[in-house]
CSV table of C-alpha atoms in Angstrom, one decimal:
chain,number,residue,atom,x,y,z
A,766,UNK,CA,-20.6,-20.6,-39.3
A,767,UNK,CA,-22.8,-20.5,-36.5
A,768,UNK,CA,-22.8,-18.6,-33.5
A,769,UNK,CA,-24.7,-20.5,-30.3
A,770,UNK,CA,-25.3,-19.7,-26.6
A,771,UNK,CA,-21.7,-18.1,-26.6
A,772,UNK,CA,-19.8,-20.8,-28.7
A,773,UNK,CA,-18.7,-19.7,-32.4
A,774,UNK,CA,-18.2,-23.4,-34.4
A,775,UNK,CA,-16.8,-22.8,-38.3
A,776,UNK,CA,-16.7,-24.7,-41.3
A,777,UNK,CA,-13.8,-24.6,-42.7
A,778,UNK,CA,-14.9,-25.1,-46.7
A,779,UNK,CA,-11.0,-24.4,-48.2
A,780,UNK,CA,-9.8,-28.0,-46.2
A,781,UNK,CA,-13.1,-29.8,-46.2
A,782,UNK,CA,-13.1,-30.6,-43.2
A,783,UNK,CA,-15.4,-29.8,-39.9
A,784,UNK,CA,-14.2,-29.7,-35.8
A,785,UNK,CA,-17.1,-30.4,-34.0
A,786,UNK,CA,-18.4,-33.4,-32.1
A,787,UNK,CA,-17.6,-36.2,-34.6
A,788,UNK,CA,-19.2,-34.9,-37.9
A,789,UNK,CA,-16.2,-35.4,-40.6
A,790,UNK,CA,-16.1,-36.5,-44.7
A,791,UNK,CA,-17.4,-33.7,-45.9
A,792,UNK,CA,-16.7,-32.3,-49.3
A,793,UNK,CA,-16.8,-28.4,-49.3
A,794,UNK,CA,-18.8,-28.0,-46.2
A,795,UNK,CA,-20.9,-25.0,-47.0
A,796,UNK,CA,-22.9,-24.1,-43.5
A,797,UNK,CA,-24.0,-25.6,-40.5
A,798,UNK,CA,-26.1,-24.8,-37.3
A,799,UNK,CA,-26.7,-25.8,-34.1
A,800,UNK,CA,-29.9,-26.6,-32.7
A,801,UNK,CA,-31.2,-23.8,-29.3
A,802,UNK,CA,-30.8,-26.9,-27.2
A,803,UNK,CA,-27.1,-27.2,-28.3
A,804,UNK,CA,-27.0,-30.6,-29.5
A,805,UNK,CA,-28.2,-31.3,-32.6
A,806,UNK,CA,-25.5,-30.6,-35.3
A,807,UNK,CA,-26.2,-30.1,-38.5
A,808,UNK,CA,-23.7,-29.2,-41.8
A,809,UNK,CA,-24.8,-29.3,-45.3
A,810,UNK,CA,-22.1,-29.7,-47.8
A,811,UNK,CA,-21.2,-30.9,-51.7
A,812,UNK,CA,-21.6,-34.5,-51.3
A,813,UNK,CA,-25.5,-33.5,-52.3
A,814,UNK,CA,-26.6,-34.2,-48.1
A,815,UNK,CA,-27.8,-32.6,-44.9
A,816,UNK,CA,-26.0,-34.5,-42.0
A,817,UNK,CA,-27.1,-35.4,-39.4
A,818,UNK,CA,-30.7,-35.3,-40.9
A,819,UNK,CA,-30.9,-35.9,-44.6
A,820,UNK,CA,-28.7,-37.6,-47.5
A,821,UNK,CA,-29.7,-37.4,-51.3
A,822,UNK,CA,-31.1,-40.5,-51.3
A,823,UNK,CA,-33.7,-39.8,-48.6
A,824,UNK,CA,-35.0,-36.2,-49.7
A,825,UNK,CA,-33.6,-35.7,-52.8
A,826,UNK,CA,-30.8,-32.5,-51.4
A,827,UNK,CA,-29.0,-30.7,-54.4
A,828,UNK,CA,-26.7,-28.4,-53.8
A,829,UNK,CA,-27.8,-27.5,-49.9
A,830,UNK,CA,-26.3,-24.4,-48.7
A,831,UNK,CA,-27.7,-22.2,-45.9
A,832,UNK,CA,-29.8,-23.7,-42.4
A,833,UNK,CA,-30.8,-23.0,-39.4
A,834,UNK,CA,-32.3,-24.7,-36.4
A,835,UNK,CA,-34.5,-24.1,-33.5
A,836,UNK,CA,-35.3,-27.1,-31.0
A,837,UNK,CA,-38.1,-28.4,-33.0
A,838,UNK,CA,-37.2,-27.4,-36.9
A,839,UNK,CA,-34.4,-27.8,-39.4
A,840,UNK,CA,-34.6,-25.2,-42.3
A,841,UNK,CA,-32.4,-25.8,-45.4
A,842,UNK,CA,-32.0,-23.7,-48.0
A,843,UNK,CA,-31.9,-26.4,-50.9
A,844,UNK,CA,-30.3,-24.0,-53.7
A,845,UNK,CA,-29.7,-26.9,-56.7
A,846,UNK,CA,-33.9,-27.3,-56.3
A,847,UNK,CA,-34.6,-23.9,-55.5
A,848,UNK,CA,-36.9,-24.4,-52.6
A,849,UNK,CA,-36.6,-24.4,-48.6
A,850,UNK,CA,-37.4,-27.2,-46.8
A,851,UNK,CA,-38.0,-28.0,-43.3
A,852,UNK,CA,-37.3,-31.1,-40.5
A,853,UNK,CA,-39.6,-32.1,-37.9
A,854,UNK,CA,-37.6,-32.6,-35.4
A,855,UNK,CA,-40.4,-34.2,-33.0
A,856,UNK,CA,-42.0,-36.7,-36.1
A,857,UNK,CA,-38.9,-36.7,-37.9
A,858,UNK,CA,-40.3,-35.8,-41.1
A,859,UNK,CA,-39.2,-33.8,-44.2
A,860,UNK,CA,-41.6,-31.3,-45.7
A,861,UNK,CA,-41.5,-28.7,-48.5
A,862,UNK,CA,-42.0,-25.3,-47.3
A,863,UNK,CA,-41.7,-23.6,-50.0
A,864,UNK,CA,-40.7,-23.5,-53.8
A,865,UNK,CA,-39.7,-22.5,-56.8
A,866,UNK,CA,-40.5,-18.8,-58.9
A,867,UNK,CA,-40.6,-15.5,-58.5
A,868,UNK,CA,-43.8,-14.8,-57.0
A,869,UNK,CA,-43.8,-14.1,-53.3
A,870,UNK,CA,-43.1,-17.0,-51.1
A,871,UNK,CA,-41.6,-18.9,-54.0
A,872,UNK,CA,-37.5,-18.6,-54.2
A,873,UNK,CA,-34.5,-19.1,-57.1
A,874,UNK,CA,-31.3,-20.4,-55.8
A,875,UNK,CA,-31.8,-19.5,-52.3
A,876,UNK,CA,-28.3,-19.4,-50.5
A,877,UNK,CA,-29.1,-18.2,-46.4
A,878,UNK,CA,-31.6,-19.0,-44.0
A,879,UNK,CA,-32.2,-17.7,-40.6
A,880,UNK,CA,-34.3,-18.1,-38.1
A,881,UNK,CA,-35.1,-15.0,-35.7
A,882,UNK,CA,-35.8,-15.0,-31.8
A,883,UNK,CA,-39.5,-14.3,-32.7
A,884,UNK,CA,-39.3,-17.5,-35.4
A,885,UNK,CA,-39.9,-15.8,-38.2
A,886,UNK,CA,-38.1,-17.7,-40.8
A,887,UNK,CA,-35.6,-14.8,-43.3
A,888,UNK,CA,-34.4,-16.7,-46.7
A,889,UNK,CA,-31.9,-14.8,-48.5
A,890,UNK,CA,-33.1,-15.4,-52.1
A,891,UNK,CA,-30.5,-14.9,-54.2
A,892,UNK,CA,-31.4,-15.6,-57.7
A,893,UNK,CA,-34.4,-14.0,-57.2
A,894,UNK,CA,-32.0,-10.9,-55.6
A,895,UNK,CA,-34.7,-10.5,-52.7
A,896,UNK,CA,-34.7,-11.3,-49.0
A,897,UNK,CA,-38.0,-12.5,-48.0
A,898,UNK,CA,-40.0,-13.4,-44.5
A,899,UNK,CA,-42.2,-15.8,-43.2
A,900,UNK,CA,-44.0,-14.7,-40.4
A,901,UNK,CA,-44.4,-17.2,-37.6
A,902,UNK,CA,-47.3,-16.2,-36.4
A,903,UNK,CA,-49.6,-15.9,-40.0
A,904,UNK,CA,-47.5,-17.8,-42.1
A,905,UNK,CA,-47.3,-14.8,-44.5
A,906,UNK,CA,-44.4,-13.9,-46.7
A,907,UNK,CA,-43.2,-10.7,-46.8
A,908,UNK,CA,-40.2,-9.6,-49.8
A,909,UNK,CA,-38.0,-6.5,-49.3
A,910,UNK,CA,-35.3,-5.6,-52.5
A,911,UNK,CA,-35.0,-6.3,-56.3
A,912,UNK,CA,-31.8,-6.1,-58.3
A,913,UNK,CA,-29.6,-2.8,-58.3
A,914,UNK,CA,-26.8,-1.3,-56.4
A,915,UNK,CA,-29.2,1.6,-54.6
A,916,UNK,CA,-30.1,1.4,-51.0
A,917,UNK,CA,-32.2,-1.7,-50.2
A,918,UNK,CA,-31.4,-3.2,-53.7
A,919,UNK,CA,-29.4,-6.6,-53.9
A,920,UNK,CA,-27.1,-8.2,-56.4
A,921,UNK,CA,-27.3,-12.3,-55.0
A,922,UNK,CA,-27.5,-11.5,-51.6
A,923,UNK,CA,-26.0,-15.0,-50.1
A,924,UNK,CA,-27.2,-14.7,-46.7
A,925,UNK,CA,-28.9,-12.8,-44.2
A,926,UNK,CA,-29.1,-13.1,-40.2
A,927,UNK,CA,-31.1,-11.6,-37.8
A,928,UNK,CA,-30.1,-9.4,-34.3
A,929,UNK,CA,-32.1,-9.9,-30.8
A,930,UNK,CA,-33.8,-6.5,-31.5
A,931,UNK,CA,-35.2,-7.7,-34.4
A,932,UNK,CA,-32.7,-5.7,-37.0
A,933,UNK,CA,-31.8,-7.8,-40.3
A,934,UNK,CA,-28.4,-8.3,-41.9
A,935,UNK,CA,-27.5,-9.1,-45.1
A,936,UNK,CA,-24.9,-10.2,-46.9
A,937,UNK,CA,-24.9,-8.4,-50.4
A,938,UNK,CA,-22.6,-10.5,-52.5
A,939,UNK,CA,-22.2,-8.9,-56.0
A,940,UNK,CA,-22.3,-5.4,-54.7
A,941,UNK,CA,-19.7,-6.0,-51.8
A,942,UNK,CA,-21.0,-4.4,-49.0
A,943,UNK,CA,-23.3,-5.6,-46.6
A,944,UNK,CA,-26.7,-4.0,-45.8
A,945,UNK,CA,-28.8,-3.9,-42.7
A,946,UNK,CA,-32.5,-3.2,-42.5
A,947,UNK,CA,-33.7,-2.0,-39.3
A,948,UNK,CA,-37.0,-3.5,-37.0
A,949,UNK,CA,-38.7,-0.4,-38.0
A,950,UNK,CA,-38.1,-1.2,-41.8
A,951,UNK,CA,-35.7,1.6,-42.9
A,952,UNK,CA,-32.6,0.2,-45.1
A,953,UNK,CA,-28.9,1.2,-45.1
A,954,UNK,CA,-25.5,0.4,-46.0
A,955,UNK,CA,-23.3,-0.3,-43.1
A,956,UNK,CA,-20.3,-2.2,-44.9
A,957,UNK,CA,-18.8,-1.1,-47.8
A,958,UNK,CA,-17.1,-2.7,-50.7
A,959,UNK,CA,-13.1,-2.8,-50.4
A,960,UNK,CA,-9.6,-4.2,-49.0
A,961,UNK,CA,-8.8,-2.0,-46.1
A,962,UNK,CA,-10.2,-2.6,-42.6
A,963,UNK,CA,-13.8,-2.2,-41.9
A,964,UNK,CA,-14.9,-3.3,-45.5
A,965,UNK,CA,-16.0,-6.5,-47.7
A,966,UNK,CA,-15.4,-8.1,-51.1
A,967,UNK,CA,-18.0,-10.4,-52.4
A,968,UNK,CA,-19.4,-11.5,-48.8
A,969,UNK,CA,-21.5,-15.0,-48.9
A,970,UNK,CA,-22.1,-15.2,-45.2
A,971,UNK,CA,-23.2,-13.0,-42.1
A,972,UNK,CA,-23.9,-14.5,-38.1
A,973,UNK,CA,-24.8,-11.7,-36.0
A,974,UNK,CA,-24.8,-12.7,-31.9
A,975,UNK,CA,-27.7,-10.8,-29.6
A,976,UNK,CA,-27.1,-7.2,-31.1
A,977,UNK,CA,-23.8,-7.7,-32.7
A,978,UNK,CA,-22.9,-8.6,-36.1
């Protein structure tokens, strides 16, 4: 799901199929986004591709989950290769941002991407139960978490999003609730695990829009 100058536009992955523009054929369409300029749309999926921008054949996609897009850059979160990897949008070419391990800057399965107002790039790296950032400005990678159920711990975290004022979501999967880190750095839980109204099971996917989740 992405959320875009006021639009919401869903993937719906339990028909396969997608309502938007004329992107269709997808197997299990897993996430999508929609480029600042409004245009350019972009789903990943289980055929193994990145439409509009990529197939198998011409990057070598497995198991693509999360992206994001600004108007010059495509981030995908390729999960099956355990790396992200970026699109040019001006040159039109593919490059390897980063990949696998569990050093910093270096991911395992990573599930969500997202790309905040400031362009720092936020990766949701789930097998490595982290979320890291990439500064836009340096270049630096920055880790937050490790695998628990306290405060600021993750169990997979699927995906994360980030608010205009700079405040990061994410979507704890294993531990069922959903977490949220503010721009000063301070963790805390502000979904919790459940069935009744106000609360999660299992959540693989957060979009927040200006300062609303």
């Amino acid at each position: 799901l992405s959320y875009n100058s006021g639009e919401t536009v869903v993937v719906s992955a339990g028909t396969y199929t997608v309502s938007f523009d004329d992107v269709d054929g997808y197997l299990t369409p897993l996430d999508m986004d929609v480029s600042a300029d409004g245009e350019s749309v972009v789903v990943t999926g289980a055929y193994y591709r990145a439409d509009i921008l990529a197939s198998e054949d011409d990057h070598g996609l497995k198991s693509p989950r999360g992206i994001a897009a600004t108007s010059r850059y495509v981030y995908v979160a390729d999960a099956g290769n355990s790396r992200i990897i970026v699109r040019d949008m001006v040159t039109g070419t593919w490059s390897t941002l980063a990949g696998p391990g569990t050093g910093l800057g270096q991911f395992t399965q990573p599930l969500g991407v997202s790309v905040a107002s400031n362009g720092d790039l936020w990766v949701a790296d789930t097998g490595n139960h982290r979320i890291q950032r990439r500064s836009a400005s340096t270049g630096a990678w920055t880790a937050w978490g490790s695998r628990g159920t306290g405060v600021g711990q993750f169990n997979a975290p699927y995906d994360v999003d980030v608010d205009a004022a700079g405040n990061a979501y994410v979507a704890d999967y294993h531990n069922s609730r959903i977490q949220k880190m503010s721009a000063a750095g301070a963790w805390s839980i502000i979904v919790n695990g459940g069935v009744s109204a106000g609360r999660v099971r299992f959540p693989s996917g957060i979009t927040v829009g200006g300062n609303a989740m």
